[in-house]
Amino acid sequence: MMPMKYLIVTTDEFEKKLEDLTKKDKPLLERIAKAILKLEENPYAGKPLSYALAGYWSLHIGKYRIVYEIDENSKEVILRTIGHRKHIYS
């Protein structure tokens, strides 16, 4: 029996920032796409965040971070935002 995959859901903010980041960087887009596909199988692959971002998770892709939530009831991974590690948490 195959494990259940999670549904990946994106927010408008995530999509806009992803487009801005990858407009001129197709290899980065491919790396991000591969990382997102892994979240379908195992959304707990990232690291849990704390303090003001408690309840969110962070997935590292080189210098970049995806901030996301996991909804166990609906089996969804909600991609909230993406950005450079220096700026993503502020």
XYZ file of C-alpha atoms in Angstrom, residues 14-69:
56
model
C 4.349 32.420 -2.573
C 3.629 32.427 -6.310
C 4.618 36.077 -6.754
C 7.865 35.694 -4.816
C 8.691 32.443 -6.635
C 8.183 34.167 -9.982
C 10.389 37.103 -8.931
C 13.153 34.764 -7.695
C 13.206 32.421 -10.660
C 12.426 34.740 -13.586
C 16.053 34.652 -14.705
C 17.171 31.490 -12.901
C 15.720 28.289 -14.382
C 18.111 25.970 -12.452
C 16.849 27.477 -9.181
C 13.253 26.907 -10.299
C 14.068 23.235 -10.976
C 15.665 22.829 -7.525
C 12.647 24.427 -5.863
C 10.235 22.232 -7.842
C 12.106 19.074 -6.771
C 12.038 20.183 -3.134
C 8.292 20.864 -3.301
C 7.655 17.403 -4.772
C 9.463 15.881 -1.787
C 7.025 17.685 0.522
C 4.166 15.719 -1.088
C 5.733 12.551 0.314
C 7.089 13.917 3.586
C 5.976 17.381 4.689
C 8.004 16.971 7.884
C 11.265 17.081 5.886
C 11.684 20.746 6.830
C 12.383 22.227 10.232
C 9.689 23.460 12.602
C 9.843 27.179 13.312
C 9.316 28.791 16.697
C 8.383 32.036 18.410
C 6.287 34.267 16.103
C 6.382 31.581 13.399
C 5.377 28.645 15.603
C 3.161 26.295 13.609
C 5.099 26.947 10.404
C 7.904 24.926 8.865
C 10.971 25.944 6.858
C 12.465 23.996 3.965
C 16.032 24.893 2.971
C 17.006 25.081 -0.698
C 20.535 26.454 -0.771
C 20.345 30.107 0.312
C 16.557 30.124 0.048
C 13.761 29.097 2.386
C 10.174 28.038 1.816
C 7.897 28.767 4.778
C 4.899 26.446 4.885
C 2.152 24.968 7.035
